[in-house]
PDB file of C-alpha atoms in Angstrom:
ATOM      1  CA  MET A   1       4.537   9.582 -22.883  1.00 52.00           C
ATOM      2  CA  ASN A   2       5.546  12.671 -23.821  1.00 51.00           C
ATOM      3  CA  ALA A   3       7.488  15.453 -21.348  1.00 54.00           C
ATOM      4  CA  ALA A   4       4.108  17.456 -21.131  1.00 54.00           C
ATOM      5  CA  ASN A   5       2.000  14.813 -20.429  1.00 73.00           C
ATOM      6  CA  SER A   6       4.116  13.659 -17.449  1.00 84.00           C
ATOM      7  CA  GLU A   7       3.282  16.337 -15.448  1.00 92.00           C
ATOM      8  CA  ARG A   8      -0.519  15.964 -15.949  1.00 94.00           C
ATOM      9  CA  LEU A   9      -2.773  13.702 -14.412  1.00 97.00           C
ATOM     10  CA  ASP A  10      -6.625  12.848 -15.615  1.00 96.00           C
ATOM     11  CA  PRO A  11      -8.657  12.099 -12.476  1.00 97.00           C
ATOM     12  CA  ALA A  12     -11.152  10.095 -14.782  1.00 97.00           C
ATOM     13  CA  HIS A  13      -8.284   7.440 -15.662  1.00 98.00           C
ATOM     14  CA  THR A  14      -6.148   7.708 -12.250  1.00 98.00           C
ATOM     15  CA  ALA A  15      -6.839   5.529  -9.072  1.00 99.00           C
ATOM     16  CA  LEU A  16      -4.879   6.168  -5.785  1.00 99.00           C
ATOM     17  CA  VAL A  17      -3.726   3.059  -4.100  1.00 99.00           C
ATOM     18  CA  VAL A  18      -3.474   3.016  -0.456  1.00 99.00           C
ATOM     19  CA  PHE A  19      -1.159   0.543   0.832  1.00 98.00           C
ATOM     20  CA  ASP A  20      -1.442  -0.763   4.328  1.00 97.00           C
ATOM     21  CA  LEU A  21      -1.899   2.380   6.194  1.00 98.00           C
ATOM     22  CA  LEU A  22      -3.638   0.152   8.734  1.00 97.00           C
ATOM     23  CA  GLU A  23      -4.199   0.202  12.615  1.00 97.00           C
ATOM     24  CA  CYS A  24      -1.417  -2.525  13.063  1.00 96.00           C
ATOM     25  CA  TYR A  25       1.110  -0.329  11.277  1.00 96.00           C
ATOM     26  CA  ARG A  26      -0.172   3.129  12.930  1.00 97.00           C
ATOM     27  CA  GLN A  27       3.243   3.962  14.614  1.00 96.00           C
ATOM     28  CA  ALA A  28       4.953   3.417  11.340  1.00 96.00           C
ATOM     29  CA  ALA A  29       2.615   5.734   9.435  1.00 97.00           C
ATOM     30  CA  GLU A  30       2.833   8.512  12.888  1.00 97.00           C
ATOM     31  CA  ALA A  31       6.742   8.409  12.544  1.00 96.00           C
ATOM     32  CA  ALA A  32       7.054   8.841   8.734  1.00 97.00           C
ATOM     33  CA  GLY A  33       4.754  11.799   9.106  1.00 97.00           C
ATOM     34  CA  VAL A  34       2.582  10.565   6.388  1.00 98.00           C
ATOM     35  CA  ILE A  35      -1.088  10.859   7.917  1.00 98.00           C
ATOM     36  CA  GLU A  36      -1.736  14.455   7.093  1.00 98.00           C
ATOM     37  CA  PRO A  37      -0.612  14.484   3.891  1.00 98.00           C
ATOM     38  CA  VAL A  38      -2.187  11.352   2.633  1.00 99.00           C
ATOM     39  CA  ARG A  39      -5.566  12.509   4.445  1.00 98.00           C
ATOM     40  CA  ARG A  40      -5.051  15.826   2.033  1.00 98.00           C
ATOM     41  CA  LEU A  41      -4.740  13.943  -1.134  1.00 98.00           C
ATOM     42  CA  ILE A  42      -7.285  11.487  -0.407  1.00 98.00           C
ATOM     43  CA  LEU A  43      -9.796  14.479   0.127  1.00 98.00           C
ATOM     44  CA  GLN A  44      -8.602  15.990  -3.378  1.00 98.00           C
ATOM     45  CA  CYS A  45      -8.894  12.732  -4.863  1.00 98.00           C
ATOM     46  CA  ARG A  46     -12.520  12.442  -4.008  1.00 98.00           C
ATOM     47  CA  ALA A  47     -13.202  15.764  -5.056  1.00 97.00           C
ATOM     48  CA  ARG A  48     -11.934  15.126  -8.398  1.00 97.00           C
ATOM     49  CA  GLY A  49     -13.543  11.883  -8.914  1.00 97.00           C
ATOM     50  CA  VAL A  50     -10.456   9.723  -8.552  1.00 98.00           C
ATOM     51  CA  ALA A  51     -10.859   6.191  -7.908  1.00 98.00           C
ATOM     52  CA  LEU A  52      -9.768   5.023  -4.087  1.00 99.00           C
ATOM     53  CA  ALA A  53      -8.650   1.417  -3.456  1.00 99.00           C
ATOM     54  CA  TRP A  54      -7.315   0.292  -0.037  1.00 99.00           C
ATOM     55  CA  ALA A  55      -4.969  -2.568  -0.012  1.00 98.00           C
ATOM     56  CA  ARG A  56      -4.774  -4.147   3.665  1.00 97.00           C
ATOM     57  CA  ALA A  57      -2.890  -7.022   4.753  1.00 95.00           C
ATOM     58  CA  ASP A  58      -5.361  -9.506   5.657  1.00 94.00           C
ATOM     59  CA  HIS A  59      -4.639 -13.568   6.806  1.00 92.00           C
ATOM     60  CA  ARG A  60      -6.500 -16.044   8.780  1.00 93.00           C
ATOM     61  CA  ALA A  61      -5.489 -16.307  11.946  1.00 93.00           C
ATOM     62  CA  ASP A  62      -4.629 -19.677  11.732  1.00 93.00           C
ATOM     63  CA  GLY A  63      -2.011 -18.902   9.531  1.00 91.00           C
ATOM     64  CA  LEU A  64      -3.038 -21.267   6.548  1.00 91.00           C
ATOM     65  CA  ASP A  65      -3.013 -18.741   4.044  1.00 91.00           C
ATOM     66  CA  PHE A  66       0.469 -17.023   5.657  1.00 88.00           C
ATOM     67  CA  ALA A  67       3.539 -17.071   3.062  1.00 89.00           C
ATOM     68  CA  ARG A  68       5.742 -20.033   3.698  1.00 88.00           C
ATOM     69  CA  THR A  69       9.059 -18.411   2.054  1.00 90.00           C
ATOM     70  CA  VAL A  70      12.090 -19.625   3.434  1.00 93.00           C
ATOM     71  CA  THR A  71      14.515 -16.526   4.484  1.00 93.00           C
ATOM     72  CA  ASP A  72      17.408 -16.228   6.489  1.00 95.00           C
ATOM     73  CA  THR A  73      16.152 -13.530   8.824  1.00 94.00           C
ATOM     74  CA  ASP A  74      12.958 -11.593   9.937  1.00 90.00           C
ATOM     75  CA  SER A  75      11.609  -8.323   8.892  1.00 87.00           C
ATOM     76  CA  LYS A  76      14.093  -6.419  10.972  1.00 88.00           C
ATOM     77  CA  HIS A  77      16.876  -8.752   9.549  1.00 89.00           C
ATOM     78  CA  ARG A  78      17.524 -10.452  12.964  1.00 95.00           C
ATOM     79  CA  PRO A  79      18.807 -14.042  11.990  1.00 95.00           C
ATOM     80  CA  TRP A  80      16.163 -16.924  12.828  1.00 95.00           C
ATOM     81  CA  GLY A  81      17.273 -19.379  15.581  1.00 94.00           C
ATOM     82  CA  PRO A  82      15.968 -20.733  18.601  1.00 94.00           C
ATOM     83  CA  ASP A  83      15.482 -17.487  20.426  1.00 94.00           C
ATOM     84  CA  ASN A  84      13.781 -15.879  17.055  1.00 95.00           C
ATOM     85  CA  PRO A  85      11.402 -18.989  15.423  1.00 94.00           C
ATOM     86  CA  PRO A  86       9.868 -18.299  11.712  1.00 92.00           C
ATOM     87  CA  PRO A  87       6.296 -17.469  12.965  1.00 90.00           C
ATOM     88  CA  THR A  88       3.877 -19.942  11.649  1.00 89.00           C
ATOM     89  CA  ALA A  89       0.631 -17.421  11.992  1.00 89.00           C
ATOM     90  CA  PRO A  90       0.396 -13.758  11.240  1.00 89.00           C
ATOM     91  CA  PRO A  91      -0.216 -11.526  14.899  1.00 90.00           C
ATOM     92  CA  TYR A  92      -4.009 -10.899  13.801  1.00 91.00           C
ATOM     93  CA  GLY A  93      -6.827 -12.805  11.855  1.00 92.00           C
ATOM     94  CA  SER A  94      -8.849 -11.712   9.283  1.00 92.00           C
ATOM     95  CA  GLY A  95     -11.595  -9.192  10.752  1.00 92.00           C
ATOM     96  CA  SER A  96      -9.377  -7.925  13.524  1.00 94.00           C
ATOM     97  CA  PRO A  97      -9.683  -4.160  14.207  1.00 95.00           C
ATOM     98  CA  MET A  98      -5.717  -4.126  13.701  1.00 95.00           C
ATOM     99  CA  TYR A  99      -6.058  -4.813   9.881  1.00 94.00           C
ATOM    100  CA  ARG A 100      -8.685  -1.630   9.559  1.00 96.00           C
ATOM    101  CA  SER A 101      -7.382   1.474   7.613  1.00 97.00           C
ATOM    102  CA  LEU A 102      -6.368   4.235   9.721  1.00 98.00           C
ATOM    103  CA  ALA A 103      -9.722   5.735  10.857  1.00 97.00           C
ATOM    104  CA  GLU A 104      -8.868   9.589   9.868  1.00 97.00           C
ATOM    105  CA  LEU A 105      -7.955   8.816   6.444  1.00 98.00           C
ATOM    106  CA  GLY A 106     -11.525   8.064   5.604  1.00 96.00           C
ATOM    107  CA  GLN A 107     -12.006   4.719   3.899  1.00 97.00           C
ATOM    108  CA  SER A 108     -15.482   4.684   2.007  1.00 97.00           C
ATOM    109  CA  GLU A 109     -17.910   1.727   0.849  1.00 96.00           C
ATOM    110  CA  GLU A 110     -17.940   3.563  -2.215  1.00 96.00           C
ATOM    111  CA  ASP A 111     -14.109   2.990  -2.545  1.00 98.00           C
ATOM    112  CA  TYR A 112     -12.185  -0.397  -3.415  1.00 98.00           C
ATOM    113  CA  ASP A 113     -11.574  -2.707  -0.390  1.00 98.00           C
ATOM    114  CA  VAL A 114      -8.653  -4.858  -1.586  1.00 98.00           C
ATOM    115  CA  PRO A 115      -7.886  -7.548   1.164  1.00 97.00           C
ATOM    116  CA  LYS A 116      -4.522  -9.019  -0.265  1.00 97.00           C
ATOM    117  CA  HIS A 117      -2.275 -12.120   1.385  1.00 95.00           C
ATOM    118  CA  ARG A 118       1.298 -11.349  -0.057  1.00 96.00           C
ATOM    119  CA  TRP A 119       3.251  -8.078  -0.597  1.00 95.00           C
ATOM    120  CA  SER A 120       1.648  -6.943  -3.904  1.00 97.00           C
ATOM    121  CA  ALA A 121      -1.697  -5.498  -3.974  1.00 98.00           C
ATOM    122  CA  PHE A 122      -2.228  -7.042  -7.318  1.00 98.00           C
ATOM    123  CA  HIS A 123      -1.421 -10.500  -6.399  1.00 97.00           C
ATOM    124  CA  GLY A 124      -4.196 -12.733  -5.996  1.00 96.00           C
ATOM    125  CA  THR A 125      -6.694  -9.778  -5.676  1.00 98.00           C
ATOM    126  CA  HIS A 126      -9.229  -7.915  -7.979  1.00 98.00           C
ATOM    127  CA  LEU A 127      -7.415  -4.944  -8.206  1.00 98.00           C
ATOM    128  CA  ASP A 128      -6.392  -5.155 -11.484  1.00 98.00           C
ATOM    129  CA  THR A 129      -9.736  -6.191 -12.747  1.00 98.00           C
ATOM    130  CA  SER A 130     -11.363  -3.055 -10.820  1.00 98.00           C
ATOM    131  CA  LEU A 131      -9.197  -0.622 -12.550  1.00 98.00           C
ATOM    132  CA  ARG A 132      -9.370  -1.986 -16.207  1.00 98.00           C
ATOM    133  CA  VAL A 133     -13.213  -2.141 -16.013  1.00 98.00           C
ATOM    134  CA  ARG A 134     -12.986   1.489 -15.593  1.00 97.00           C
ATOM    135  CA  ASN A 135     -10.004   2.559 -18.106  1.00 98.00           C
ATOM    136  CA  ILE A 136      -7.704   3.531 -15.291  1.00 98.00           C
ATOM    137  CA  ASP A 137      -4.441   3.422 -16.725  1.00 98.00           C
ATOM    138  CA  THR A 138      -2.354   5.437 -13.891  1.00 98.00           C
ATOM    139  CA  ILE A 139      -1.876   4.642 -10.360  1.00 99.00           C
ATOM    140  CA  LEU A 140      -1.015   7.144  -7.166  1.00 99.00           C
ATOM    141  CA  LEU A 141       1.272   5.033  -4.665  1.00 99.00           C
ATOM    142  CA  VAL A 142       1.209   6.023  -1.075  1.00 99.00           C
ATOM    143  CA  GLY A 143       1.694   3.748   2.227  1.00 98.00           C
ATOM    144  CA  GLY A 144       4.481   1.251   3.173  1.00 94.00           C
ATOM    145  CA  SER A 145       6.474  -0.285   3.500  1.00 95.00           C
ATOM    146  CA  THR A 146       8.503   1.538   0.849  1.00 97.00           C
ATOM    147  CA  HIS A 147      10.963  -1.439   0.369  1.00 95.00           C
ATOM    148  CA  VAL A 148       8.425  -3.926   0.673  1.00 96.00           C
ATOM    149  CA  GLY A 149       4.444  -3.619  -0.218  1.00 97.00           C
ATOM    150  CA  VAL A 150       5.103  -0.673  -2.395  1.00 98.00           C
ATOM    151  CA  ALA A 151       7.900  -1.845  -4.414  1.00 98.00           C
ATOM    152  CA  SER A 152       6.232  -5.235  -5.020  1.00 98.00           C
ATOM    153  CA  THR A 153       3.153  -3.427  -6.257  1.00 99.00           C
ATOM    154  CA  ALA A 154       4.939  -1.051  -8.050  1.00 98.00           C
ATOM    155  CA  TYR A 155       6.812  -3.552  -9.751  1.00 98.00           C
ATOM    156  CA  ASP A 156       3.757  -5.541 -10.913  1.00 98.00           C
ATOM    157  CA  ALA A 157       2.182  -2.587 -12.228  1.00 98.00           C
ATOM    158  CA  ARG A 158       4.916  -1.600 -14.257  1.00 98.00           C
ATOM    159  CA  ASP A 159       5.029  -5.012 -15.645  1.00 98.00           C
ATOM    160  CA  MET A 160       1.068  -4.799 -16.379  1.00 98.00           C
ATOM    161  CA  ASP A 161       1.685  -1.380 -18.350  1.00 98.00           C
ATOM    162  CA  TYR A 162       0.200   0.925 -15.505  1.00 98.00           C
ATOM    163  CA  GLN A 163       1.823   4.209 -15.227  1.00 98.00           C
ATOM    164  CA  ILE A 164       2.794   5.009 -11.527  1.00 99.00           C
ATOM    165  CA  VAL A 165       3.177   7.955  -9.600  1.00 99.00           C
ATOM    166  CA  VAL A 166       4.793   7.092  -6.152  1.00 99.00           C
ATOM    167  CA  VAL A 167       4.220   9.842  -3.936  1.00 99.00           C
ATOM    168  CA  ARG A 168       6.794  10.732  -1.636  1.00 98.00           C
ATOM    169  CA  ASP A 169       5.831  12.340   1.365  1.00 98.00           C
ATOM    170  CA  GLY A 170       3.114   9.232   1.760  1.00 98.00           C
ATOM    171  CA  LEU A 171       5.555   6.540   2.071  1.00 98.00           C
ATOM    172  CA  THR A 172       6.416   4.442   5.132  1.00 98.00           C
ATOM    173  CA  GLY A 173       9.028   2.219   6.105  1.00 94.00           C
ATOM    174  CA  GLN A 174      12.993   3.143   7.322  1.00 92.00           C
ATOM    175  CA  GLN A 175      14.356   6.574   6.255  1.00 94.00           C
ATOM    176  CA  PRO A 176      17.216   5.013   4.257  1.00 94.00           C
ATOM    177  CA  GLN A 177      15.087   2.671   2.368  1.00 94.00           C
ATOM    178  CA  ARG A 178      12.427   5.090   1.745  1.00 96.00           C
ATOM    179  CA  ASP A 179      15.336   7.567   0.180  1.00 97.00           C
ATOM    180  CA  PHE A 180      16.949   4.614  -1.670  1.00 97.00           C
ATOM    181  CA  PHE A 181      14.033   3.685  -3.512  1.00 98.00           C
ATOM    182  CA  ALA A 182      12.388   7.121  -4.087  1.00 98.00           C
ATOM    183  CA  ASP A 183      15.809   8.218  -5.171  1.00 98.00           C
ATOM    184  CA  HIS A 184      17.540   5.246  -7.171  1.00 98.00           C
ATOM    185  CA  VAL A 185      14.964   2.380  -7.694  1.00 98.00           C
ATOM    186  CA  PHE A 186      11.624   4.133  -8.627  1.00 98.00           C
ATOM    187  CA  PRO A 187      12.655   6.811 -11.077  1.00 98.00           C
ATOM    188  CA  ARG A 188      13.558   4.075 -13.517  1.00 96.00           C
ATOM    189  CA  MET A 189      10.016   2.661 -13.644  1.00 96.00           C
ATOM    190  CA  CYS A 190       7.997   5.520 -12.679  1.00 98.00           C
ATOM    191  CA  ARG A 191       7.257   8.781 -11.417  1.00 98.00           C
ATOM    192  CA  VAL A 192       8.391   9.968  -8.004  1.00 98.00           C
ATOM    193  CA  ARG A 193       5.977  13.463  -7.122  1.00 98.00           C
ATOM    194  CA  THR A 194       5.068  14.873  -3.460  1.00 98.00           C
ATOM    195  CA  SER A 195       1.495  15.088  -2.751  1.00 98.00           C
ATOM    196  CA  ASP A 196       1.628  18.741  -3.687  1.00 98.00           C
ATOM    197  CA  GLU A 197       3.331  18.302  -6.821  1.00 98.00           C
ATOM    198  CA  VAL A 198       0.450  15.467  -7.481  1.00 98.00           C
ATOM    199  CA  LEU A 199      -2.402  18.041  -6.924  1.00 97.00           C
ATOM    200  CA  ALA A 200      -0.611  20.505  -9.460  1.00 96.00           C
ATOM    201  CA  MET A 201      -0.583  17.550 -12.097  1.00 96.00           C
ATOM    202  CA  PHE A 202      -4.416  17.562 -11.606  1.00 94.00           C
ATOM    203  CA  ASP A 203      -4.968  21.056 -11.523  1.00 90.00           C
ATOM    204  CA  ARG A 204      -3.209  21.422 -15.127  1.00 83.00           C
ATOM    205  CA  THR A 205      -5.556  18.934 -16.443  1.00 76.00           C
ATOM    206  CA  ASP A 206      -8.070  20.927 -14.878  1.00 67.00           C
ATOM    207  CA  ARG A 207      -6.959  23.946 -16.711  1.00 65.00           C
ATOM    208  CA  GLU A 208      -7.413  22.708 -20.161  1.00 64.00           C
ATOM    209  CA  GLU A 209     -10.443  21.488 -20.091  1.00 59.00           C
TER     210      GLU A 209
END
């Protein structure tokens, strides 16, 4: 991709992947201030015919599809122990209202619903197939957590030869981790832009048509 094309986006070949902006993570989304910029980006993507895919955590209530990876700590870096045992099941089961996308973002039946059981939106899901059949080669990524699911999805997308744009003001998670990945990790494998910059990239393509 040359420098000129790096600041353009073709709506017909672009998908917006909304990652884990769910009711169970509402507090994190509100704390990061992402709801309004993501909502605006979704509306503008719809108006341009951009495909929308909603990657959502989804697990059996009994935990039989839950990750069994052995780790040193929990997600807050607290060591496991008698007073902090590893969970054997998720806090919510499939179908729970807590696994629904944030209502104000307006997930629609015409969008791609992507239930997932691991960090990456691609692992064990239909996302890649759904994008390939539409000749989509570029994904916009919003959601979080930045250093977990978004990063895992970005690594997978990069290895599958997708072009990626991480939307900086659409990321959730702890601020130091968001900044570190946006400044030092993602630029090596993709583009990092604000939601306003993404819309300007669409506008440049619109003006040329």
